[in-house]
Every structure is written in structure tokens, then in C-alpha cells.
XYZ file of C-alpha atoms in Angstrom:
711
model
C 189.331 -63.108 41.304
C 187.636 -60.702 38.878
C 183.913 -60.200 39.228
C 181.933 -62.439 36.853
C 179.964 -60.892 34.015
C 176.403 -60.036 34.998
C 175.149 -62.508 32.370
C 177.167 -65.384 33.858
C 174.017 -66.820 35.548
C 172.540 -67.216 32.067
C 175.566 -68.728 30.340
C 177.317 -70.483 33.269
C 174.585 -71.494 35.739
C 175.327 -73.717 38.718
C 171.786 -75.114 38.644
C 168.713 -74.649 36.450
C 165.013 -74.892 37.205
C 162.419 -75.749 34.545
C 159.167 -73.989 35.427
C 156.446 -76.012 33.746
C 158.264 -79.344 33.761
C 155.989 -82.233 32.836
C 155.987 -85.866 31.758
C 153.125 -85.386 29.287
C 154.436 -86.423 25.853
C 154.523 -83.679 23.233
C 154.392 -80.823 25.723
C 157.155 -78.218 25.524
C 157.943 -78.816 29.183
C 158.538 -82.517 28.492
C 160.711 -81.910 25.409
C 162.768 -79.318 27.219
C 163.311 -81.564 30.240
C 164.439 -84.361 27.932
C 166.947 -82.005 26.280
C 168.251 -80.801 29.648
C 168.855 -84.373 30.786
C 170.297 -85.565 27.451
C 172.666 -82.601 27.231
C 174.662 -83.844 30.198
C 174.472 -80.599 32.176
C 177.125 -80.687 34.887
C 175.022 -78.751 37.409
C 171.757 -79.597 39.093
C 168.406 -79.741 37.299
C 165.121 -79.081 39.099
C 161.500 -78.998 38.014
C 158.731 -76.659 39.136
C 155.200 -78.040 38.899
C 152.778 -78.529 41.830
C 151.517 -81.782 40.263
C 154.811 -83.678 40.679
C 157.290 -84.610 43.385
C 159.750 -85.808 40.719
C 159.722 -85.580 36.923
C 161.726 -88.246 35.080
C 163.867 -88.643 38.152
C 164.422 -84.892 38.569
C 163.327 -83.310 41.888
C 160.214 -81.177 41.364
C 158.984 -78.343 43.599
C 155.616 -76.753 44.089
C 156.851 -73.230 43.290
C 159.958 -71.245 42.478
C 160.103 -70.044 46.080
C 160.700 -73.619 47.305
C 163.774 -74.210 45.095
C 167.253 -74.779 46.581
C 169.370 -71.613 46.872
C 171.945 -72.565 44.202
C 169.633 -72.020 41.198
C 170.979 -69.343 38.834
C 168.725 -69.846 35.803
C 164.974 -70.367 35.461
C 163.536 -71.738 32.228
C 159.873 -70.775 31.881
C 157.426 -72.605 29.590
C 154.139 -71.838 31.358
C 151.328 -69.731 29.773
C 152.056 -66.043 29.263
C 149.591 -64.897 31.930
C 151.611 -66.679 34.631
C 155.017 -65.374 33.607
C 155.082 -61.947 35.365
C 154.328 -63.632 38.691
C 156.971 -66.296 38.076
C 159.596 -63.623 37.305
C 158.679 -61.851 40.540
C 159.180 -65.134 42.401
C 162.570 -65.595 40.707
C 163.618 -62.193 41.995
C 162.492 -63.086 45.513
C 164.363 -66.410 45.326
C 167.609 -64.762 44.177
C 167.488 -66.174 40.631
C 169.029 -63.549 38.354
C 168.444 -65.023 34.868
C 165.419 -66.447 33.080
C 164.758 -67.905 29.642
C 161.107 -67.357 28.723
C 159.999 -69.621 25.883
C 156.300 -68.829 26.308
C 154.458 -67.001 23.527
C 151.479 -64.666 23.868
C 153.164 -61.364 24.629
C 153.573 -58.301 22.364
C 152.962 -60.377 19.234
C 149.462 -61.254 20.570
C 148.041 -57.728 20.653
C 147.275 -55.147 23.379
C 146.731 -57.710 26.137
C 150.070 -59.319 25.316
C 151.797 -55.928 25.285
C 150.487 -55.289 28.804
C 151.730 -58.704 29.979
C 155.176 -58.056 28.506
C 155.345 -54.688 30.244
C 154.341 -56.314 33.550
C 156.977 -59.046 33.093
C 159.691 -56.515 32.284
C 158.765 -54.365 35.295
C 158.979 -57.371 37.632
C 162.361 -58.277 36.165
C 163.781 -54.789 36.577
C 162.560 -54.480 40.144
C 164.173 -57.774 41.084
C 167.347 -57.669 39.001
C 166.351 -60.580 36.747
C 167.619 -60.600 33.149
C 165.298 -62.235 30.608
C 166.074 -63.998 27.347
C 162.946 -64.033 25.176
C 159.990 -64.319 25.349
C 158.728 -66.361 22.400
C 162.106 -67.981 21.723
C 163.384 -71.558 21.457
C 165.860 -71.010 24.306
C 169.598 -71.258 24.889
C 172.277 -73.888 24.240
C 175.634 -73.853 25.976
C 177.235 -77.077 24.695
C 180.602 -76.797 26.537
C 178.745 -77.082 29.865
C 176.133 -79.518 28.566
C 173.262 -77.025 28.814
C 170.469 -77.470 26.261
C 167.665 -75.226 27.470
C 165.721 -75.422 24.188
C 162.939 -77.446 22.633
C 165.001 -77.972 19.473
C 165.567 -81.483 18.165
C 168.991 -82.921 18.961
C 172.085 -81.616 20.680
C 174.683 -79.181 19.351
C 178.318 -80.230 19.457
C 180.629 -78.225 21.747
C 182.916 -75.836 19.891
C 184.064 -72.235 19.643
C 181.363 -70.750 17.385
C 178.622 -68.610 18.966
C 175.317 -68.124 17.148
C 172.868 -65.382 18.162
C 169.631 -65.117 16.167
C 166.214 -63.548 16.383
C 164.793 -66.529 14.523
C 164.512 -69.846 16.335
C 164.166 -71.529 12.951
C 167.588 -70.222 11.915
C 169.085 -71.576 15.146
C 167.634 -75.052 14.714
C 168.509 -75.221 11.010
C 172.141 -74.230 11.555
C 172.563 -76.639 14.462
C 171.010 -79.438 12.409
C 173.450 -78.697 9.563
C 176.462 -78.277 11.819
C 176.254 -81.521 13.770
C 176.840 -83.975 10.887
C 179.508 -81.613 9.547
C 181.433 -81.760 12.809
C 180.984 -78.064 13.643
C 180.461 -77.170 17.292
C 179.137 -74.172 19.199
C 180.077 -72.354 22.367
C 176.561 -70.892 22.522
C 173.338 -70.891 20.526
C 171.137 -68.000 21.633
C 167.581 -67.486 20.405
C 166.596 -63.909 21.280
C 162.928 -64.188 20.334
C 161.089 -60.947 21.031
C 164.046 -59.408 22.939
C 161.823 -57.847 25.582
C 164.906 -57.447 27.773
C 168.198 -58.829 26.451
C 169.024 -57.761 22.892
C 172.008 -58.294 20.612
C 174.147 -55.647 22.274
C 174.353 -57.214 25.725
C 174.661 -60.778 24.446
C 177.479 -59.830 22.067
C 179.139 -57.920 24.897
C 179.225 -61.133 26.938
C 180.484 -63.248 24.039
C 183.280 -60.754 23.331
C 184.864 -61.596 26.684
C 183.797 -65.251 26.784
C 186.838 -67.550 26.759
C 184.740 -70.353 25.249
C 183.855 -68.242 22.181
C 186.319 -67.566 19.365
C 183.915 -66.545 16.574
C 180.457 -64.957 16.529
C 177.612 -65.363 14.009
C 174.613 -63.027 14.159
C 171.255 -63.300 12.387
C 169.510 -59.928 12.706
C 165.993 -58.962 11.656
C 165.728 -55.710 13.605
C 167.517 -53.783 16.343
C 166.054 -52.198 19.463
C 169.149 -50.458 20.849
C 171.390 -49.298 18.008
C 173.934 -47.494 20.184
C 174.464 -50.542 22.418
C 174.837 -52.797 19.373
C 177.471 -50.555 17.765
C 179.455 -50.419 20.983
C 179.368 -54.190 21.502
C 180.233 -54.979 17.886
C 183.262 -52.691 17.994
C 184.457 -54.329 21.206
C 183.890 -57.881 19.936
C 185.457 -57.294 16.517
C 188.693 -56.142 18.118
C 189.316 -59.627 19.503
C 187.386 -62.138 17.368
C 185.700 -62.400 13.953
C 182.036 -61.360 13.846
C 179.866 -62.335 10.855
C 176.421 -60.741 10.492
C 173.466 -61.710 8.328
C 170.976 -58.820 8.345
C 167.671 -59.456 6.610
C 165.016 -56.934 5.635
C 167.207 -55.430 2.899
C 164.142 -54.712 0.747
C 160.677 -53.365 1.647
C 158.946 -56.761 1.606
C 161.629 -58.271 3.827
C 161.508 -55.275 6.161
C 157.769 -55.673 6.646
C 158.187 -59.371 7.355
C 160.980 -58.698 9.859
C 158.912 -56.124 11.741
C 155.922 -58.459 11.947
C 158.171 -61.286 13.177
C 160.178 -59.581 15.932
C 158.583 -56.186 16.510
C 162.073 -54.651 16.421
C 162.979 -51.640 14.298
C 164.507 -52.486 10.936
C 166.140 -49.231 9.828
C 167.724 -48.379 6.478
C 169.867 -51.040 4.908
C 172.610 -48.719 3.621
C 173.001 -47.295 7.124
C 173.409 -50.814 8.484
C 176.149 -51.378 5.889
C 177.881 -48.292 7.263
C 177.600 -49.712 10.782
C 179.196 -52.949 9.569
C 182.164 -51.122 8.053
C 182.670 -48.852 11.046
C 182.470 -51.599 13.669
C 184.872 -53.938 11.886
C 182.452 -56.819 11.364
C 181.502 -58.580 8.118
C 178.056 -58.823 6.566
C 176.820 -61.730 4.474
C 173.754 -61.557 2.252
C 172.420 -65.120 2.161
C 171.997 -68.163 4.374
C 174.449 -69.993 2.107
C 177.117 -67.371 2.761
C 176.415 -67.550 6.496
C 176.902 -71.320 6.439
C 180.082 -70.977 4.369
C 181.471 -68.418 6.791
C 180.555 -70.628 9.752
C 182.457 -73.559 8.274
C 185.518 -71.430 7.566
C 185.434 -69.932 11.067
C 185.141 -73.367 12.641
C 188.255 -74.398 10.685
C 190.104 -71.308 12.029
C 190.692 -69.741 8.624
C 192.728 -66.585 9.276
C 193.800 -64.755 6.109
C 196.315 -61.962 6.651
C 195.276 -60.286 3.397
C 192.823 -60.608 0.525
C 194.927 -61.670 -2.487
C 193.714 -65.111 -3.532
C 195.255 -67.873 -5.631
C 193.051 -70.477 -7.299
C 194.379 -73.958 -8.083
C 192.125 -76.195 -10.183
C 192.103 -79.220 -12.480
C 189.304 -77.722 -14.583
C 189.362 -74.416 -16.445
C 185.619 -73.772 -16.132
C 185.455 -73.993 -12.323
C 188.551 -71.799 -12.135
C 186.750 -69.123 -14.154
C 183.676 -69.469 -11.919
C 185.845 -68.869 -8.869
C 187.602 -65.894 -10.487
C 184.281 -64.325 -11.476
C 182.908 -64.660 -7.964
C 186.078 -63.132 -6.553
C 185.616 -60.145 -8.882
C 181.957 -59.832 -7.787
C 183.108 -59.588 -4.175
C 185.955 -57.157 -4.876
C 188.489 -59.837 -3.996
C 191.738 -59.401 -5.966
C 193.403 -62.425 -7.531
C 197.077 -62.537 -6.620
C 199.655 -61.842 -9.338
C 202.092 -64.718 -9.056
C 205.752 -63.754 -8.778
C 208.326 -64.778 -11.365
C 209.791 -67.212 -8.840
C 206.436 -68.894 -8.313
C 205.836 -69.128 -12.057
C 209.252 -70.747 -12.442
C 208.475 -73.337 -9.740
C 205.188 -74.208 -11.387
C 206.733 -74.280 -14.836
C 209.191 -76.925 -13.653
C 206.536 -79.400 -12.529
C 203.401 -78.703 -14.572
C 202.638 -79.679 -18.188
C 203.742 -77.192 -20.815
C 200.167 -76.182 -21.576
C 199.185 -75.183 -18.012
C 197.540 -71.769 -17.593
C 200.765 -69.864 -16.770
C 198.905 -67.592 -14.380
C 196.248 -67.333 -11.691
C 193.947 -69.341 -11.716
C 196.531 -72.114 -11.840
C 195.019 -74.753 -14.150
C 196.706 -78.105 -13.442
C 194.970 -79.677 -16.482
C 192.433 -82.500 -16.301
C 194.931 -85.292 -15.622
C 196.261 -83.577 -12.485
C 197.890 -85.920 -9.979
C 197.929 -85.532 -6.184
C 201.600 -84.520 -6.510
C 200.667 -81.677 -8.850
C 198.164 -80.402 -6.295
C 200.749 -80.628 -3.516
C 203.495 -78.797 -5.417
C 201.223 -76.140 -6.927
C 199.487 -75.246 -3.663
C 202.796 -75.192 -1.770
C 204.356 -72.892 -4.400
C 201.418 -70.486 -4.216
C 201.489 -70.418 -0.423
C 205.186 -69.542 -0.464
C 204.513 -66.536 -2.711
C 204.497 -63.368 -0.537
C 201.804 -61.870 -2.778
C 199.373 -64.721 -2.044
C 197.298 -64.597 1.142
C 195.260 -67.762 0.639
C 194.487 -70.581 -1.792
C 191.221 -72.081 -3.018
C 191.901 -75.603 -4.327
C 189.287 -77.003 -6.723
C 188.849 -80.557 -7.964
C 186.342 -81.809 -10.507
C 185.916 -85.591 -10.939
C 188.172 -87.011 -13.654
C 188.834 -90.630 -14.589
C 192.591 -90.149 -14.128
C 192.466 -88.132 -10.890
C 192.018 -89.876 -7.542
C 189.851 -87.486 -5.487
C 190.787 -89.134 -2.175
C 194.551 -89.058 -2.718
C 194.368 -85.477 -3.985
C 192.422 -84.555 -0.856
C 195.132 -86.103 1.341
C 197.786 -84.091 -0.508
C 195.858 -80.863 0.069
C 195.314 -81.663 3.763
C 199.045 -82.307 4.212
C 200.045 -79.010 2.597
C 197.408 -77.054 4.531
C 198.501 -78.553 7.848
C 202.043 -77.227 7.377
C 200.987 -73.822 6.041
C 200.601 -70.510 7.842
C 198.154 -69.246 5.197
C 194.626 -70.580 4.746
C 193.701 -73.276 2.234
C 190.045 -73.760 1.311
C 188.956 -76.755 -0.754
C 186.165 -77.275 -3.273
C 185.624 -80.889 -4.343
C 182.814 -80.675 -6.881
C 180.335 -83.475 -7.450
C 179.017 -86.126 -5.077
C 179.294 -89.839 -5.891
C 183.034 -89.962 -6.546
C 184.149 -87.184 -4.177
C 181.838 -87.504 -1.146
C 184.277 -89.660 0.836
C 187.160 -87.299 0.039
C 185.126 -84.317 1.254
C 184.310 -86.134 4.485
C 188.001 -86.913 5.040
C 188.966 -83.274 4.511
C 186.245 -82.143 6.875
C 187.444 -84.601 9.518
C 190.949 -83.168 9.155
C 189.617 -79.702 9.921
C 189.924 -78.360 6.364
C 186.966 -76.257 5.143
C 185.603 -77.916 2.004
C 182.695 -76.910 -0.227
C 180.767 -78.263 -3.177
C 180.812 -75.121 -5.343
C 183.691 -72.796 -6.334
C 181.642 -69.677 -5.626
C 180.927 -70.781 -2.058
C 184.599 -71.488 -1.374
C 185.565 -68.031 -2.652
C 182.812 -66.399 -0.589
C 184.114 -68.063 2.570
C 187.611 -66.685 1.995
C 186.313 -63.267 0.927
C 184.209 -62.696 4.018
C 187.001 -63.566 6.406
C 189.503 -61.491 4.437
C 187.033 -58.616 4.635
C 186.938 -58.959 8.418
C 190.659 -58.283 8.611
C 190.338 -55.373 6.175
C 187.611 -53.893 8.343
C 189.917 -53.954 11.353
C 191.551 -50.815 9.944
C 188.330 -48.878 10.488
C 188.459 -49.667 14.190
C 191.746 -47.773 14.465
C 190.509 -44.600 12.783
C 189.607 -41.549 14.859
C 188.131 -38.173 13.851
C 190.591 -35.286 13.503
C 190.833 -32.552 16.150
C 188.739 -29.448 15.540
C 190.903 -27.002 17.494
C 192.544 -25.648 14.340
C 189.213 -24.656 12.812
C 187.717 -21.226 13.302
C 184.876 -21.370 15.856
C 181.424 -21.250 14.287
C 179.142 -18.245 14.687
C 176.560 -20.073 16.792
C 174.540 -16.948 17.586
C 174.035 -16.279 13.879
C 173.171 -19.917 13.151
C 170.646 -20.049 15.971
C 169.080 -16.787 14.860
C 168.519 -18.204 11.360
C 166.840 -21.304 12.762
C 164.830 -19.344 15.328
C 163.468 -17.117 12.570
C 162.188 -20.132 10.667
C 160.656 -21.689 13.771
C 158.945 -18.419 14.694
C 157.232 -18.531 11.287
C 156.036 -22.072 11.961
C 158.475 -23.638 9.488
C 160.628 -26.716 10.048
C 162.537 -26.389 6.755
C 164.996 -23.636 5.879
C 164.946 -22.026 2.483
C 167.948 -22.376 0.200
C 169.159 -18.909 1.168
C 168.764 -19.604 4.884
C 170.555 -22.927 4.497
C 173.530 -21.246 2.872
C 173.637 -18.541 5.498
C 173.610 -21.234 8.148
C 176.508 -23.107 6.511
C 178.413 -19.866 6.152
C 178.123 -19.446 9.912
C 180.113 -22.684 10.177
C 182.703 -21.410 7.652
C 181.617 -23.846 4.939
C 182.094 -22.218 1.506
C 178.824 -21.542 -0.278
C 177.617 -19.590 -3.267
C 175.724 -16.708 -1.649
C 172.139 -16.173 -2.740
C 169.461 -13.553 -2.162
C 165.673 -13.965 -2.117
C 163.513 -11.737 -4.288
C 159.713 -11.572 -4.126
C 159.252 -9.306 -7.171
C 160.786 -9.036 -10.603
C 162.319 -5.639 -9.715
C 163.869 -7.120 -6.578
C 165.243 -10.008 -8.654
C 166.879 -7.617 -11.115
C 168.384 -5.601 -8.250
C 169.720 -8.757 -6.591
C 171.278 -9.835 -9.873
C 172.972 -6.442 -10.294
C 174.400 -6.791 -6.768
C 175.617 -10.373 -7.283
C 177.293 -9.682 -10.631
C 176.472 -11.340 -13.940
C 175.954 -14.028 -15.064
C 173.479 -15.235 -12.432
C 171.283 -18.222 -11.669
C 167.585 -17.880 -10.880
C 165.720 -20.550 -8.870
C 162.069 -20.717 -7.924
C 161.390 -20.099 -4.221
C 158.651 -22.358 -2.866
C 158.260 -24.557 0.231
C 156.178 -26.935 -1.909
C 158.741 -27.575 -4.652
C 161.663 -29.836 -3.832
C 163.075 -30.597 -7.274
C 163.095 -27.243 -9.001
C 164.450 -28.400 -12.353
C 161.497 -30.762 -12.800
C 159.022 -27.864 -12.994
C 161.169 -25.397 -14.961
C 162.218 -23.623 -11.789
C 165.914 -23.147 -12.620
C 167.511 -20.814 -15.180
C 171.280 -20.635 -15.674
C 173.655 -18.067 -17.114
C 171.395 -14.983 -17.117
C 173.670 -12.301 -18.570
C 171.895 -9.027 -17.731
C 168.839 -7.441 -16.120
C 166.736 -7.905 -19.245
C 167.466 -11.651 -19.212
C 166.495 -11.776 -15.523
C 163.135 -10.075 -16.185
C 162.395 -12.307 -19.162
C 163.353 -15.436 -17.183
C 161.069 -14.327 -14.319
C 158.008 -14.117 -16.553
C 158.752 -17.412 -18.274
C 159.535 -19.257 -15.012
C 156.418 -18.088 -13.205
C 154.260 -19.249 -16.099
C 155.915 -22.672 -16.382
C 155.834 -23.334 -12.632
C 152.177 -22.290 -12.383
C 151.266 -24.734 -15.148
C 153.374 -27.571 -13.752
C 152.380 -27.169 -10.095
C 149.428 -24.800 -9.785
C 148.846 -25.428 -6.056
C 152.412 -24.552 -5.029
C 153.006 -21.511 -2.844
C 155.433 -19.198 -4.643
C 157.545 -16.792 -2.614
C 159.509 -15.437 -5.549
C 162.989 -16.533 -6.621
C 166.506 -16.801 -5.273
C 169.354 -15.187 -7.183
C 172.974 -16.279 -7.001
C 176.093 -15.695 -9.028
C 176.757 -18.293 -11.731
C 179.881 -20.313 -10.964
C 181.618 -20.679 -14.311
C 183.859 -23.701 -13.922
C 183.852 -26.064 -16.920
C 185.710 -28.698 -14.910
C 183.510 -28.446 -11.793
C 181.444 -31.279 -10.357
C 178.371 -31.265 -8.166
C 178.402 -33.263 -4.956
C 175.731 -33.926 -2.392
C 176.836 -34.234 1.238
C 174.227 -34.452 3.955
C 173.107 -35.931 7.248
C 169.949 -37.996 7.502
C 168.359 -39.734 10.474
C 168.030 -43.510 10.771
C 165.354 -44.862 13.094
C 167.823 -47.266 14.737
C 171.293 -45.717 14.523
C 170.528 -42.002 14.430
C 172.542 -39.560 12.254
C 174.102 -41.007 9.114
C 176.196 -39.220 6.515
C 175.287 -39.450 2.838
C 177.515 -38.549 -0.069
C 177.058 -38.777 -3.822
C 176.654 -36.948 -7.086
C 174.658 -33.730 -6.720
C 172.195 -31.769 -8.820
C 169.894 -33.723 -11.123
C 172.241 -36.721 -10.907
C 170.957 -37.413 -7.380
C 167.674 -38.703 -8.783
C 169.079 -40.140 -12.003
C 171.904 -42.229 -10.537
C 170.478 -42.974 -7.088
C 174.044 -43.822 -6.187
C 175.282 -42.719 -2.808
C 177.644 -43.736 -0.041
C 176.649 -43.747 3.619
C 178.865 -43.477 6.701
C 178.582 -42.799 10.423
C 179.764 -39.502 11.910
C 182.273 -38.236 12.744
C 184.680 -39.078 9.927
C 188.306 -38.506 9.052
C 190.057 -38.570 5.674
C 190.676 -42.328 5.683
C 187.065 -43.123 6.567
C 185.730 -40.753 3.910
C 187.974 -42.382 1.322
C 186.621 -45.789 2.356
C 182.978 -44.765 1.955
C 183.015 -45.641 -1.718
C 180.512 -44.989 -4.492
C 179.161 -47.047 -7.347
C 180.756 -46.909 -10.766
C 178.198 -44.484 -12.191
C 178.796 -41.744 -9.619
C 182.571 -42.198 -9.569
C 182.638 -41.959 -13.358
C 180.552 -38.802 -13.366
C 182.470 -37.074 -10.585
C 185.942 -38.012 -11.831
C 187.669 -35.591 -9.496
C 190.748 -36.099 -7.317
C 190.029 -38.169 -4.241
C 191.674 -35.625 -1.948
C 189.312 -32.944 -3.269
C 186.313 -35.111 -2.447
C 187.675 -35.803 1.012
C 188.329 -32.126 1.717
C 184.822 -31.197 0.570
C 183.157 -33.814 2.751
C 185.222 -33.129 5.847
C 184.104 -29.507 5.877
C 180.662 -30.841 6.724
C 181.334 -34.290 8.168
C 184.402 -33.733 10.302
C 183.507 -30.270 11.473
C 181.040 -28.856 13.984
C 177.986 -30.060 12.075
C 178.994 -33.620 11.227
C 180.604 -34.290 14.601
C 178.232 -32.310 16.761
C 174.998 -33.784 15.490
C 175.838 -37.379 16.384
C 172.988 -38.661 18.483
C 170.553 -35.882 17.579
C 166.963 -36.343 16.521
C 165.167 -35.138 13.423
C 162.292 -32.727 13.915
C 161.648 -32.032 10.249
C 161.691 -33.875 6.924
C 164.749 -34.094 4.684
C 164.634 -31.982 1.530
C 167.117 -30.760 -1.052
C 167.601 -27.635 1.034
C 167.721 -28.503 4.717
C 166.630 -30.645 7.614
C 166.256 -29.421 11.166
C 167.993 -31.244 14.011
C 167.821 -30.902 17.763
C 171.326 -30.995 19.231
C 171.705 -34.048 21.502
C 173.613 -32.185 24.215
C 171.357 -29.146 24.227
C 167.802 -30.556 24.176
C 166.242 -27.169 24.803
C 168.350 -25.275 22.270
C 167.031 -24.208 18.844
C 167.275 -26.798 16.097
C 170.109 -26.657 13.585
C 170.192 -27.332 9.877
C 172.402 -30.090 8.577
C 171.311 -31.746 5.348
C 172.158 -29.377 2.513
C 173.762 -29.763 -0.912
C 177.464 -28.848 -0.979
C 178.289 -27.154 -4.261
C 181.540 -27.557 -6.136
C 181.326 -25.961 -9.564
C 178.360 -25.221 -11.786
C 174.839 -24.944 -10.412
C 172.257 -27.155 -12.124
């Protein structure tokens, strides 16, 4: 037999021991014992408390060291100060998993931080894995394990929920039970002092009891482990993620709640795309996705048909589909002919399919069946609004019958309450996902369709680099070493371009000039017309202070521009250190576009690639795409930009891809993965320490890539 997963003692224990078991009403130890007994756990349950011989009929022992040898899991609810010693006893007793519900650790200040460190050290010495502390515990409904102090029991099912918030766990379980939705696991991570998302998801990916995974994330401690586990899980089962802290206020709240690192939200979006999982933005979307997953909705594509007996709700659904980038299917001529034969003459003749207000159950049956048979349709959302002439219950039965025989998903939306509540309950009992609002039904389909779209990213691999000319590493290191010797952590524009040139990335060469005569000489050497830019380590956005002049046609224009520029910059930023100017040849290309391609560091996930409109448009549009290195052409094409940047750039996609891959797929973009920033990002450069050469000089990576006219 294969070796069990190292987290099997946590999820599949033979026996559990509750440390802190008590009969005192209202105490956590009493509530937890009641839940353990009520859950119907198939293994043995023991208590640990020197005050009792038995607790509610459960054998109770004076200490962990006196427990029988078959205990795999300890559940600890005693005060924080006692926990390190208890974990040490677990290790001595051969107990390899513990759920610590106790609070009073890192969230309680320096003393709590020291206790958490002591607990973690005891666990590592003894090979004990810890869930928590400061969590509500763990549910494993298929084996009857309810090691939580939550109210009620979760139904057994195939949906796994992992959350940093105990409140989210209890709320979702409370919603799911009356809706007939069951769980394979409900895991409250709490402070994640030991086990974090990565290891738990890794277990669930191979867990035969789990078919779908829901994650509620506030912050991440181990980004690399999480990425690896998400990629592995998403290959075999749908993973839906709700990541909060998208805005500064939410980020601060998330940090104060869990102590984990939040990271940049656009980088997390890139992680979602690259790992093949799906992100939802709200609790409502998470619930909608959970219901669809529980009903085994499996769209093979994303083209949706909408069938409705009300025009308004059909428009609502179509609008929400457009918001989510979900295409409405174009019905084939054959499908239109089938519908034409059975629907009133004044039906909508397109998608959404409006059955008209007097729609009968038979109309629903025929229309949905016709849409499902259309090869261009990948799923149907069926909407009903209460009408005097439409029987909501009989229409629901018709939809259930069609869905049961279909190989494509059907999602229902029965709007209202008094006259449709029973019909919704019947659909839910039949395993059909049903919602109250059209937008929610569309969201459920969209998120699951997106999961299958994201599977393509899992198959992409970076291109080989063997065909590229080897970079001049000695030259690149010399450039960086020169800057470091001068005490600088940021390269100048000229140094940045020289560095990129060492990696065979095309640049417009520039020369630094500290005097007006040197500037004129540099311009003569470059060839007119030229561009002059102010040279200062204190000025990031040169155009804002009058530090850029374009199209200088001769030496006289260069000298005049020098005098004018120095005066304007001195007035705009009098404290700035001025080293002179840089001179470069003017690129005269009326059809050129400026792009920005760079690498920035995320606190959680490390290097991330940014791409967007360059020049002054960077600040104006604030529209960029973010991806994880290394990339290939397909992944670059999937990065995407907002409408404003795409409209401004308006260049062939293959040109954009080629430009980005010079940086992102080559030695810089691929080689810096896993590095660490040792200097701030600017318009010119950022210094990185190479991850595989920790003692080597830093390298520059975040620089503008110019195509066309300099601004």
C-alpha cells in the first residue's frame, strides 16, 4: 500500500484527544466535546483533564502522556501558556497532529510571539504538525469529525473549505446545511503558525473525498508553496479563491487579523491566472460558486445561452455576462428554426431567448433542450419570473428533467419568493443549482467556465533560450559594480541601457554630459535630431519638471535647450542634485508606440512582470498587466490590458509579444525568478540580487523598453 500523506493524522485520525475537556457549560472545552460526540466520529474520543476520570461518558486522562497509543490528533483548548508543554508531550506520546484553538499568541504582543515561537520549536523537534492557533478548528464530515466550537454540524459532501477566518467557515456551513450542500473538510487556519494554505491544499489535491476546493485568503506566508500546491490541485479539481485585502483599508485589516503578508493585488491576480484557479470578488460570488460546484457544474466552454420568460431579467443576465467577459452564444440557424417552430411569433429570435410572459413548462423544456443541442452553446441559464399564467413548480420540473438528461450544465434562476420558494427547493433537492437573481446565476457559470479556460495556462511552458546569443555577463556586472562602488543602488538611464545592451535587448543608445560643451559634442556624435533629458538621481519623472526636450536639430538648439532646462529644473526642484543631461538620438517614427516592460518585487510571490503603456501614459492611464516569470508568447498574449492602454498602443499583438519576450522570456525575465530587491523601483532601473548567486553583484531589471518616439 502507498504511504499515507503526512497530514493523514489530521484529516483521518484513528482516535482524537481533547486537551481541556470539561463539563462546565459555556466553556470551549465543553462545546467542543459536545460537537465531537454529536458528529458521530467513528474512532475513539478521549479527554485530557486531571479533574475528571470521565467527561460526558468519555474516558478522561490526567495528561497527554497517559493516553492510549492509538491517538493521532490532539485538540488543544487550554490557555496559551500551557500549549508549548502540551505539544512537547504530544511529540513524546507519538501524536503527530494538533489543532490549537487557544488564543493569546502572536496577536497578543511580544509575550504571545515568544509563546508561539516556543510552541513551534516543540512541534518541529517532535514532528508534530499544528493547525492554528487561534482558530475554530477542523471539520471532516465524511468521518464524523467535528473538532470545532462552531454551532451545528456540516453535512458530508465533496466540497473542501479552507479559510483564515473562522467566521467565514461558520457562516458558510450555516448557509450550506439547509441548502443541502456538504463538505469533505472545513479547515480554519487561524494564525497559521505552522500549517498554511500550501500544505493543506496539497493534501486536498490528492484527497479522494474532495472534488472541489474553496479558499478564503487574507494573507499568505509561503507564496512559493501556495503557487506549487494550487497548480497541482487545479490540474485535477476546480479551485475557487476569494482573496480579500484588495484595497489599502482591507489590506490593513487583513494584516491585523492574521499577521500574514498581504502582497499586491494585481500580482495575486497573476498567480490566479498562472495556477489555473479562479478568483471571486465577493462573498456572494463565493457562495454562488460553492452551490454550482456542489451540483457538479462542468462547462466545457464559456458560450452561454439565456432562456427567460421576462425580457428585463434576460437583459440583466446579459449585462452581467458582458461585465465578466462571458460571451453569449450565437444560436445556429438550426436552433433558431427549432425555436421558431414552437415559440410565439413575437419571441426574441436570438439570445437571450425570451419565451414571453405566458411561457408554459413545455416551452421551457423545448427551448432549453434546443439550446443544449447547439454545438455553439456550452451552458444555459434558465430564468423564471412569477406570472399568473406560468406554474413555477411545473416549469421547475421541466427544467430538472432536461438538465438530468443533458451533458452540458443548466443553471436556474427562479426570481421572487412567495410563489417560487417551493419550486426552488424542489430544484435544489434534485441537485440543480438555483439562484434568486439573474446576475448570481451568470456569475456561477462564469467562474466555473473561467476555471476551464485557466487550465490552458497550466500547459504553457517558457521557450528554450539556447537559440539566443549569450549575454555579456562580465560587462553587465561591471556596470552594476561601478554603481555599487559609488554607493548607489539605482542605475542611471545610460547605465540601464548599457546593461540591457549586454543582454542583446535593443535600446536607443545615450551618452551622459556634465557640461553644455559635452552635451553639444555628444549630440554631434549621436547625429541630429537628438533628445536631451535631465540627469539627476532625485528626479524620477523628468517631463514633470521640464527635464525633457525633443527634436533638437543642431548644436545651437542643444546649447539653448541646456540653458532653458537647467533654469526650469532649478525652479521646479531646487534641492535636486543635477549631474548634467543625457543625450540620445531622436527616433523619428510617427507610427511608434511607447511600452513599459519591467520586473517588480512582491513581498509574497517575489518577481512579477509588469507591462503597459510607456512614457507619460504610465502615470496618466495607470493601466498595466502583471504576470509571473518566465513567460512565453501565449502567456504574454493572455496578460491583457485595460481598454485605455490597448486603444493607445494599437499595435499588432505579435509585435507586443516580441517586445516583451526580449525582456521576459530571456536571461533577465527568466533568470531573476526568486530574486530579492535591494533597491527601489524607478523609471530607470531596480537592482536585484540573483537567487542562484547570492554573493554575485546585483543586476538591473526594471527599465522602460522603448518602441518608437521618446517622450
